[in-house]
Amino acid sequence: KRFREPKHERRPWRIWFLDTSKQAIGMLFIHFANVYLSDLTEEDPCSLYLINFLLDATLGMLLIYAGIRAVSSIVEWQQWDSLRFGEYG
C-alpha cells in the first residue's frame, strides 16, 4: 500500500509502520475476542467473527470518529499544538 502513495506524498517508513501497526493491533484484538467468545458460547466462530467485524466496522468507527472530533475540539480550544491528530512533527 505504501508504494501506491504518490512519491511526493509518501509517508516515511516509521510513520507508515506506526499507522499500519495500529490496524494490526486492532485486528489481533478482534481475533482474540472472537476466540474467547466462541469458547464461551459454543457458537460457530465464523459467525461470531462476522458479528465482531461488523460491530467494529460500524459502531466502533462511529465511536472513534466521535472521540477524535471531541478531542480535536478540545485540543483546538486549549491550543495544544503537540496533540493535533495527523501531525507528526
mmCIF file of N, CA, C and O in Angstrom:
data_model
loop_
_atom_site.group_PDB
_atom_site.id
_atom_site.type_symbol
_atom_site.label_atom_id
_atom_site.label_comp_id
_atom_site.label_asym_id
_atom_site.label_seq_id
_atom_site.Cartn_x
_atom_site.Cartn_y
_atom_site.Cartn_z
ATOM 1 N N LYS A 1 0.830 -1.187 0.000
ATOM 2 C CA LYS A 1 0.000 0.000 0.000
ATOM 3 C C LYS A 1 0.877 1.254 0.000
ATOM 4 O O LYS A 1 0.525 2.238 -0.633
ATOM 5 N N ARG A 2 1.981 1.207 0.711
ATOM 6 C CA ARG A 2 2.843 2.388 0.783
ATOM 7 C C ARG A 2 3.332 2.811 -0.594
ATOM 8 O O ARG A 2 3.464 3.998 -0.886
ATOM 9 N N PHE A 3 3.608 1.845 -1.466
ATOM 10 C CA PHE A 3 4.146 2.168 -2.786
ATOM 11 C C PHE A 3 3.073 2.681 -3.744
ATOM 12 O O PHE A 3 3.390 3.153 -4.825
ATOM 13 N N ARG A 4 1.803 2.600 -3.373
ATOM 14 C CA ARG A 4 0.732 3.164 -4.185
ATOM 15 C C ARG A 4 0.535 4.660 -3.901
ATOM 16 O O ARG A 4 -0.127 5.344 -4.663
ATOM 17 N N GLU A 5 1.091 5.140 -2.801
ATOM 18 C CA GLU A 5 1.013 6.571 -2.499
ATOM 19 C C GLU A 5 1.933 7.327 -3.463
ATOM 20 O O GLU A 5 3.002 6.826 -3.813
ATOM 21 N N PRO A 6 1.523 8.529 -3.887
ATOM 22 C CA PRO A 6 2.421 9.323 -4.748
ATOM 23 C C PRO A 6 3.739 9.592 -4.022
ATOM 24 O O PRO A 6 3.766 9.802 -2.814
ATOM 25 N N LYS A 7 4.847 9.564 -4.777
ATOM 26 C CA LYS A 7 6.169 9.688 -4.150
ATOM 27 C C LYS A 7 6.317 10.962 -3.324
ATOM 28 O O LYS A 7 6.916 10.946 -2.267
ATOM 29 N N HIS A 8 5.751 12.058 -3.788
ATOM 30 C CA HIS A 8 5.911 13.323 -3.064
ATOM 31 C C HIS A 8 5.034 13.388 -1.813
ATOM 32 O O HIS A 8 5.251 14.241 -0.965
ATOM 33 N N GLU A 9 4.038 12.480 -1.685
ATOM 34 C CA GLU A 9 3.170 12.453 -0.504
ATOM 35 C C GLU A 9 3.414 11.230 0.371
ATOM 36 O O GLU A 9 2.742 11.050 1.376
ATOM 37 N N ARG A 10 4.350 10.386 -0.004
ATOM 38 C CA ARG A 10 4.586 9.123 0.697
ATOM 39 C C ARG A 10 5.097 9.379 2.111
ATOM 40 O O ARG A 10 5.994 10.180 2.336
ATOM 41 N N ARG A 11 4.491 8.667 3.076
ATOM 42 C CA ARG A 11 4.897 8.790 4.470
ATOM 43 C C ARG A 11 6.246 8.120 4.683
ATOM 44 O O ARG A 11 6.541 7.115 4.044
ATOM 45 N N PRO A 12 7.042 8.643 5.612
ATOM 46 C CA PRO A 12 8.291 7.947 5.941
ATOM 47 C C PRO A 12 7.988 6.559 6.503
ATOM 48 O O PRO A 12 6.892 6.296 7.005
ATOM 49 N N TRP A 13 8.979 5.661 6.427
ATOM 50 C CA TRP A 13 8.783 4.284 6.864
ATOM 51 C C TRP A 13 8.296 4.200 8.304
ATOM 52 O O TRP A 13 7.432 3.401 8.626
ATOM 53 N N ARG A 14 8.855 5.007 9.186
ATOM 54 C CA ARG A 14 8.477 4.963 10.603
ATOM 55 C C ARG A 14 6.998 5.322 10.784
ATOM 56 O O ARG A 14 6.260 4.637 11.489
ATOM 57 N N ILE A 15 6.559 6.393 10.147
ATOM 58 C CA ILE A 15 5.159 6.826 10.250
ATOM 59 C C ILE A 15 4.245 5.773 9.629
ATOM 60 O O ILE A 15 3.204 5.427 10.197
ATOM 61 N N TRP A 16 4.633 5.225 8.480
ATOM 62 C CA TRP A 16 3.839 4.192 7.833
ATOM 63 C C TRP A 16 3.718 2.968 8.736
ATOM 64 O O TRP A 16 2.640 2.416 8.894
ATOM 65 N N PHE A 17 4.822 2.560 9.362
ATOM 66 C CA PHE A 17 4.798 1.405 10.257
ATOM 67 C C PHE A 17 3.886 1.659 11.454
ATOM 68 O O PHE A 17 3.115 0.789 11.851
ATOM 69 N N LEU A 18 3.960 2.847 12.046
ATOM 70 C CA LEU A 18 3.102 3.156 13.194
ATOM 71 C C LEU A 18 1.629 3.152 12.792
ATOM 72 O O LEU A 18 0.789 2.655 13.541
ATOM 73 N N ASP A 19 1.316 3.686 11.622
ATOM 74 C CA ASP A 19 -0.075 3.690 11.151
ATOM 75 C C ASP A 19 -0.594 2.274 10.915
ATOM 76 O O ASP A 19 -1.705 1.932 11.316
ATOM 77 N N THR A 20 0.194 1.446 10.255
ATOM 78 C CA THR A 20 -0.261 0.093 9.955
ATOM 79 C C THR A 20 -0.258 -0.795 11.196
ATOM 80 O O THR A 20 -1.077 -1.712 11.290
ATOM 81 N N SER A 21 0.638 -0.532 12.141
ATOM 82 C CA SER A 21 0.661 -1.364 13.351
ATOM 83 C C SER A 21 -0.605 -1.141 14.186
ATOM 84 O O SER A 21 -1.079 -2.068 14.842
ATOM 85 N N LYS A 22 -1.172 0.059 14.149
ATOM 86 C CA LYS A 22 -2.436 0.301 14.849
ATOM 87 C C LYS A 22 -3.541 -0.581 14.271
ATOM 88 O O LYS A 22 -4.358 -1.130 15.012
ATOM 89 N N GLN A 23 -3.555 -0.723 12.959
ATOM 90 C CA GLN A 23 -4.554 -1.584 12.327
ATOM 91 C C GLN A 23 -4.326 -3.047 12.697
ATOM 92 O O GLN A 23 -5.281 -3.778 12.971
ATOM 93 N N ALA A 24 -3.077 -3.476 12.717
ATOM 94 C CA ALA A 24 -2.769 -4.867 13.051
ATOM 95 C C ALA A 24 -3.149 -5.182 14.499
ATOM 96 O O ALA A 24 -3.698 -6.255 14.784
ATOM 97 N N ILE A 25 -2.893 -4.260 15.405
ATOM 98 C CA ILE A 25 -3.250 -4.476 16.807
ATOM 99 C C ILE A 25 -4.762 -4.582 16.957
ATOM 100 O O ILE A 25 -5.272 -5.429 17.683
ATOM 101 N N GLY A 26 -5.505 -3.752 16.246
ATOM 102 C CA GLY A 26 -6.962 -3.828 16.281
ATOM 103 C C GLY A 26 -7.471 -5.145 15.738
ATOM 104 O O GLY A 26 -8.390 -5.747 16.306
ATOM 105 N N MET A 27 -6.866 -5.640 14.668
ATOM 106 C CA MET A 27 -7.280 -6.915 14.091
ATOM 107 C C MET A 27 -6.963 -8.070 15.055
ATOM 108 O O MET A 27 -7.750 -9.007 15.184
ATOM 109 N N LEU A 28 -5.815 -8.011 15.726
ATOM 110 C CA LEU A 28 -5.478 -9.042 16.714
ATOM 111 C C LEU A 28 -6.465 -9.038 17.876
ATOM 112 O O LEU A 28 -6.871 -10.094 18.359
ATOM 113 N N PHE A 29 -6.839 -7.847 18.324
ATOM 114 C CA PHE A 29 -7.806 -7.746 19.413
ATOM 115 C C PHE A 29 -9.135 -8.390 19.019
ATOM 116 O O PHE A 29 -9.715 -9.161 19.787
ATOM 117 N N ILE A 30 -9.603 -8.096 17.814
ATOM 118 C CA ILE A 30 -10.862 -8.684 17.333
ATOM 119 C C ILE A 30 -10.725 -10.205 17.231
ATOM 120 O O ILE A 30 -11.637 -10.952 17.593
ATOM 121 N N HIS A 31 -9.581 -10.679 16.758
ATOM 122 C CA HIS A 31 -9.380 -12.120 16.632
ATOM 123 C C HIS A 31 -9.451 -12.809 17.992
ATOM 124 O O HIS A 31 -10.152 -13.820 18.157
ATOM 125 N N PHE A 32 -8.737 -12.277 18.984
ATOM 126 C CA PHE A 32 -8.741 -12.913 20.295
ATOM 127 C C PHE A 32 -10.087 -12.773 21.001
ATOM 128 O O PHE A 32 -10.502 -13.672 21.732
ATOM 129 N N ALA A 33 -10.776 -11.668 20.768
ATOM 130 C CA ALA A 33 -12.135 -11.535 21.313
ATOM 131 C C ALA A 33 -13.048 -12.584 20.696
ATOM 132 O O ALA A 33 -13.875 -13.184 21.389
ATOM 133 N N ASN A 34 -12.876 -12.837 19.405
ATOM 134 C CA ASN A 34 -13.679 -13.845 18.730
ATOM 135 C C ASN A 34 -13.394 -15.239 19.292
ATOM 136 O O ASN A 34 -14.309 -16.016 19.544
ATOM 137 N N VAL A 35 -12.130 -15.572 19.497
ATOM 138 C CA VAL A 35 -11.769 -16.881 20.043
ATOM 139 C C VAL A 35 -12.352 -17.043 21.448
ATOM 140 O O VAL A 35 -12.928 -18.082 21.780
ATOM 141 N N TYR A 36 -12.236 -16.009 22.253
ATOM 142 C CA TYR A 36 -12.757 -16.053 23.617
ATOM 143 C C TYR A 36 -14.284 -16.221 23.621
ATOM 144 O O TYR A 36 -14.824 -17.066 24.335
ATOM 145 N N LEU A 37 -14.979 -15.432 22.807
ATOM 146 C CA LEU A 37 -16.436 -15.516 22.769
ATOM 147 C C LEU A 37 -16.926 -16.848 22.220
ATOM 148 O O LEU A 37 -17.925 -17.390 22.691
ATOM 149 N N SER A 38 -16.224 -17.392 21.238
ATOM 150 C CA SER A 38 -16.668 -18.669 20.679
ATOM 151 C C SER A 38 -16.477 -19.803 21.685
ATOM 152 O O SER A 38 -17.262 -20.755 21.692
ATOM 153 N N ASP A 39 -15.468 -19.722 22.544
ATOM 154 C CA ASP A 39 -15.305 -20.718 23.606
ATOM 155 C C ASP A 39 -16.397 -20.592 24.662
ATOM 156 O O ASP A 39 -16.863 -21.591 25.203
ATOM 157 N N LEU A 40 -16.810 -19.373 24.960
ATOM 158 C CA LEU A 40 -17.840 -19.151 25.973
ATOM 159 C C LEU A 40 -19.226 -19.606 25.521
ATOM 160 O O LEU A 40 -19.999 -20.127 26.313
ATOM 161 N N THR A 41 -19.525 -19.371 24.264
ATOM 162 C CA THR A 41 -20.894 -19.572 23.794
ATOM 163 C C THR A 41 -21.107 -20.852 23.008
ATOM 164 O O THR A 41 -22.240 -21.196 22.716
ATOM 165 N N GLU A 42 -20.052 -21.538 22.634
ATOM 166 C CA GLU A 42 -20.159 -22.753 21.815
ATOM 167 C C GLU A 42 -20.833 -22.469 20.469
ATOM 168 O O GLU A 42 -21.419 -23.352 19.874
ATOM 169 N N GLU A 43 -20.762 -21.218 20.028
ATOM 170 C CA GLU A 43 -21.322 -20.843 18.726
ATOM 171 C C GLU A 43 -20.268 -21.040 17.646
ATOM 172 O O GLU A 43 -19.099 -21.259 17.918
ATOM 173 N N ASP A 44 -20.713 -20.903 16.407
ATOM 174 C CA ASP A 44 -19.814 -21.003 15.263
ATOM 175 C C ASP A 44 -18.850 -19.818 15.273
ATOM 176 O O ASP A 44 -19.288 -18.659 15.247
ATOM 177 N N PRO A 45 -17.537 -20.067 15.324
ATOM 178 C CA PRO A 45 -16.576 -18.952 15.374
ATOM 179 C C PRO A 45 -16.672 -18.028 14.163
ATOM 180 O O PRO A 45 -16.443 -16.827 14.298
ATOM 181 N N CYS A 46 -17.017 -18.553 13.008
ATOM 182 C CA CYS A 46 -17.086 -17.711 11.805
ATOM 183 C C CYS A 46 -18.217 -16.692 11.902
ATOM 184 O O CYS A 46 -18.045 -15.527 11.533
ATOM 185 N N SER A 47 -19.371 -17.118 12.388
ATOM 186 C CA SER A 47 -20.483 -16.172 12.505
ATOM 187 C C SER A 47 -20.195 -15.145 13.589
ATOM 188 O O SER A 47 -20.544 -13.972 13.446
ATOM 189 N N LEU A 48 -19.545 -15.561 14.679
ATOM 190 C CA LEU A 48 -19.169 -14.588 15.716
ATOM 191 C C LEU A 48 -18.143 -13.593 15.195
ATOM 192 O O LEU A 48 -18.191 -12.413 15.521
ATOM 193 N N TYR A 49 -17.216 -14.068 14.366
ATOM 194 C CA TYR A 49 -16.227 -13.155 13.791
ATOM 195 C C TYR A 49 -16.913 -12.122 12.903
ATOM 196 O O TYR A 49 -16.566 -10.944 12.934
ATOM 197 N N LEU A 50 -17.886 -12.569 12.125
ATOM 198 C CA LEU A 50 -18.615 -11.640 11.263
ATOM 199 C C LEU A 50 -19.339 -10.584 12.099
ATOM 200 O O LEU A 50 -19.281 -9.385 11.789
ATOM 201 N N ILE A 51 -19.965 -11.005 13.178
ATOM 202 C CA ILE A 51 -20.650 -10.054 14.061
ATOM 203 C C ILE A 51 -19.651 -9.085 14.676
ATOM 204 O O ILE A 51 -19.872 -7.866 14.686
ATOM 205 N N ASN A 52 -18.522 -9.602 15.181
ATOM 206 C CA ASN A 52 -17.489 -8.737 15.758
ATOM 207 C C ASN A 52 -16.963 -7.752 14.736
ATOM 208 O O ASN A 52 -16.781 -6.565 15.021
ATOM 209 N N PHE A 53 -16.704 -8.244 13.521
ATOM 210 C CA PHE A 53 -16.171 -7.382 12.473
ATOM 211 C C PHE A 53 -17.166 -6.286 12.101
ATOM 212 O O PHE A 53 -16.789 -5.118 11.967
ATOM 213 N N LEU A 54 -18.427 -6.652 11.936
ATOM 214 C CA LEU A 54 -19.437 -5.659 11.568
ATOM 215 C C LEU A 54 -19.630 -4.612 12.666
ATOM 216 O O LEU A 54 -19.769 -3.420 12.377
ATOM 217 N N LEU A 55 -19.632 -5.056 13.921
ATOM 218 C CA LEU A 55 -19.744 -4.088 15.018
ATOM 219 C C LEU A 55 -18.531 -3.159 15.062
ATOM 220 O O LEU A 55 -18.662 -1.955 15.276
ATOM 221 N N ASP A 56 -17.345 -3.719 14.851
ATOM 222 C CA ASP A 56 -16.138 -2.907 14.859
ATOM 223 C C ASP A 56 -16.131 -1.920 13.697
ATOM 224 O O ASP A 56 -15.732 -0.767 13.850
ATOM 225 N N ALA A 57 -16.583 -2.380 12.533
ATOM 226 C CA ALA A 57 -16.548 -1.543 11.334
ATOM 227 C C ALA A 57 -17.643 -0.485 11.314
ATOM 228 O O ALA A 57 -17.543 0.477 10.555
ATOM 229 N N THR A 58 -18.686 -0.638 12.112
ATOM 230 C CA THR A 58 -19.770 0.348 12.117
ATOM 231 C C THR A 58 -19.768 1.137 13.430
ATOM 232 O O THR A 58 -19.365 2.292 13.454
ATOM 233 N N LEU A 59 -20.193 0.518 14.500
ATOM 234 C CA LEU A 59 -20.267 1.225 15.779
ATOM 235 C C LEU A 59 -18.893 1.652 16.272
ATOM 236 O O LEU A 59 -18.732 2.748 16.809
ATOM 237 N N GLY A 60 -17.911 0.779 16.088
ATOM 238 C CA GLY A 60 -16.551 1.130 16.511
ATOM 239 C C GLY A 60 -16.029 2.356 15.793
ATOM 240 O O GLY A 60 -15.448 3.251 16.403
ATOM 241 N N MET A 61 -16.251 2.400 14.475
ATOM 242 C CA MET A 61 -15.796 3.562 13.709
ATOM 243 C C MET A 61 -16.548 4.829 14.096
ATOM 244 O O MET A 61 -15.966 5.904 14.154
ATOM 245 N N LEU A 62 -17.827 4.709 14.372
ATOM 246 C CA LEU A 62 -18.591 5.883 14.807
ATOM 247 C C LEU A 62 -18.093 6.399 16.153
ATOM 248 O O LEU A 62 -17.960 7.614 16.352
ATOM 249 N N LEU A 63 -17.802 5.482 17.075
ATOM 250 C CA LEU A 63 -17.274 5.897 18.376
ATOM 251 C C LEU A 63 -15.901 6.541 18.241
ATOM 252 O O LEU A 63 -15.610 7.554 18.886
ATOM 253 N N ILE A 64 -15.053 5.962 17.410
ATOM 254 C CA ILE A 64 -13.722 6.540 17.191
ATOM 255 C C ILE A 64 -13.849 7.918 16.556
ATOM 256 O O ILE A 64 -13.170 8.867 16.958
ATOM 257 N N TYR A 65 -14.724 8.050 15.560
ATOM 258 C CA TYR A 65 -14.922 9.338 14.897
ATOM 259 C C TYR A 65 -15.399 10.395 15.896
ATOM 260 O O TYR A 65 -14.869 11.504 15.943
ATOM 261 N N ALA A 66 -16.380 10.034 16.719
ATOM 262 C CA ALA A 66 -16.891 10.985 17.716
ATOM 263 C C ALA A 66 -15.804 11.346 18.730
ATOM 264 O O ALA A 66 -15.664 12.514 19.115
ATOM 265 N N GLY A 67 -15.017 10.357 19.141
ATOM 266 C CA GLY A 67 -13.940 10.625 20.092
ATOM 267 C C GLY A 67 -12.878 11.536 19.512
ATOM 268 O O GLY A 67 -12.412 12.467 20.176
ATOM 269 N N ILE A 68 -12.498 11.298 18.266
ATOM 270 C CA ILE A 68 -11.480 12.145 17.627
ATOM 271 C C ILE A 68 -12.005 13.559 17.446
ATOM 272 O O ILE A 68 -11.279 14.531 17.668
ATOM 273 N N ARG A 69 -13.269 13.692 17.060
ATOM 274 C CA ARG A 69 -13.848 15.037 16.912
ATOM 275 C C ARG A 69 -13.870 15.773 18.252
ATOM 276 O O ARG A 69 -13.547 16.964 18.322
ATOM 277 N N ALA A 70 -14.245 15.066 19.326
ATOM 278 C CA ALA A 70 -14.309 15.695 20.651
ATOM 279 C C ALA A 70 -12.917 16.107 21.119
ATOM 280 O O ALA A 70 -12.711 17.245 21.575
ATOM 281 N N VAL A 71 -11.962 15.200 20.989
ATOM 282 C CA VAL A 71 -10.598 15.518 21.429
ATOM 283 C C VAL A 71 -10.004 16.621 20.566
ATOM 284 O O VAL A 71 -9.323 17.526 21.081
ATOM 285 N N SER A 72 -10.257 16.586 19.258
ATOM 286 C CA SER A 72 -9.746 17.639 18.372
ATOM 287 C C SER A 72 -10.315 19.002 18.744
ATOM 288 O O SER A 72 -9.599 20.008 18.710
ATOM 289 N N SER A 73 -11.584 19.047 19.122
ATOM 290 C CA SER A 73 -12.191 20.312 19.537
ATOM 291 C C SER A 73 -11.529 20.842 20.812
ATOM 292 O O SER A 73 -11.247 22.037 20.919
ATOM 293 N N ILE A 74 -11.283 19.944 21.750
ATOM 294 C CA ILE A 74 -10.623 20.356 22.997
ATOM 295 C C ILE A 74 -9.194 20.827 22.716
ATOM 296 O O ILE A 74 -8.748 21.853 23.264
ATOM 297 N N VAL A 75 -8.476 20.113 21.843
ATOM 298 C CA VAL A 75 -7.101 20.488 21.500
ATOM 299 C C VAL A 75 -7.083 21.860 20.838
ATOM 300 O O VAL A 75 -6.226 22.699 21.144
ATOM 301 N N GLU A 76 -8.016 22.109 19.924
ATOM 302 C CA GLU A 76 -8.095 23.423 19.271
ATOM 303 C C GLU A 76 -8.437 24.519 20.277
ATOM 304 O O GLU A 76 -7.856 25.600 20.262
ATOM 305 N N TRP A 77 -9.397 24.237 21.159
ATOM 306 C CA TRP A 77 -9.831 25.225 22.144
ATOM 307 C C TRP A 77 -8.702 25.565 23.117
ATOM 308 O O TRP A 77 -8.485 26.726 23.446
ATOM 309 N N GLN A 78 -7.965 24.547 23.564
ATOM 310 C CA GLN A 78 -6.860 24.766 24.503
ATOM 311 C C GLN A 78 -5.555 25.149 23.794
ATOM 312 O O GLN A 78 -4.580 25.476 24.452
ATOM 313 N N GLN A 79 -5.536 25.073 22.469
ATOM 314 C CA GLN A 79 -4.368 25.384 21.642
ATOM 315 C C GLN A 79 -3.155 24.534 22.032
ATOM 316 O O GLN A 79 -2.047 25.030 22.207
ATOM 317 N N TRP A 80 -3.387 23.228 22.152
ATOM 318 C CA TRP A 80 -2.307 22.273 22.425
ATOM 319 C C TRP A 80 -1.774 21.764 21.090
ATOM 320 O O TRP A 80 -2.224 20.760 20.562
ATOM 321 N N ASP A 81 -0.796 22.455 20.535
ATOM 322 C CA ASP A 81 -0.301 22.138 19.190
ATOM 323 C C ASP A 81 0.312 20.743 19.103
ATOM 324 O O ASP A 81 0.247 20.089 18.064
ATOM 325 N N SER A 82 0.906 20.243 20.181
ATOM 326 C CA SER A 82 1.575 18.949 20.123
ATOM 327 C C SER A 82 0.604 17.780 20.111
ATOM 328 O O SER A 82 1.021 16.637 19.884
ATOM 329 N N LEU A 83 -0.701 18.015 20.334
ATOM 330 C CA LEU A 83 -1.678 16.936 20.368
ATOM 331 C C LEU A 83 -2.595 16.892 19.154
ATOM 332 O O LEU A 83 -3.594 16.202 19.165
ATOM 333 N N ARG A 84 -2.264 17.613 18.089
ATOM 334 C CA ARG A 84 -3.108 17.612 16.898
ATOM 335 C C ARG A 84 -2.997 16.274 16.189
ATOM 336 O O ARG A 84 -1.896 15.760 15.970
ATOM 337 N N PHE A 85 -4.153 15.700 15.794
ATOM 338 C CA PHE A 85 -4.172 14.424 15.101
ATOM 339 C C PHE A 85 -3.591 14.547 13.698
ATOM 340 O O PHE A 85 -3.879 15.488 12.988
ATOM 341 N N GLY A 86 -2.762 13.577 13.320
ATOM 342 C CA GLY A 86 -2.212 13.514 11.977
ATOM 343 C C GLY A 86 -1.008 14.383 11.742
ATOM 344 O O GLY A 86 -0.440 14.365 10.652
ATOM 345 N N GLU A 87 -0.573 15.150 12.714
ATOM 346 C CA GLU A 87 0.610 15.980 12.564
ATOM 347 C C GLU A 87 1.709 15.377 13.448
ATOM 348 O O GLU A 87 1.644 15.407 14.658
ATOM 349 N N TYR A 88 2.729 14.824 12.784
ATOM 350 C CA TYR A 88 3.753 14.084 13.491
ATOM 351 C C TYR A 88 5.019 14.907 13.746
ATOM 352 O O TYR A 88 5.986 14.389 14.271
ATOM 353 N N GLY A 89 5.033 16.148 13.366
ATOM 354 C CA GLY A 89 6.189 16.989 13.634
ATOM 355 C C GLY A 89 7.211 16.960 12.546
ATOM 356 O O GLY A 89 7.118 16.402 11.522
#
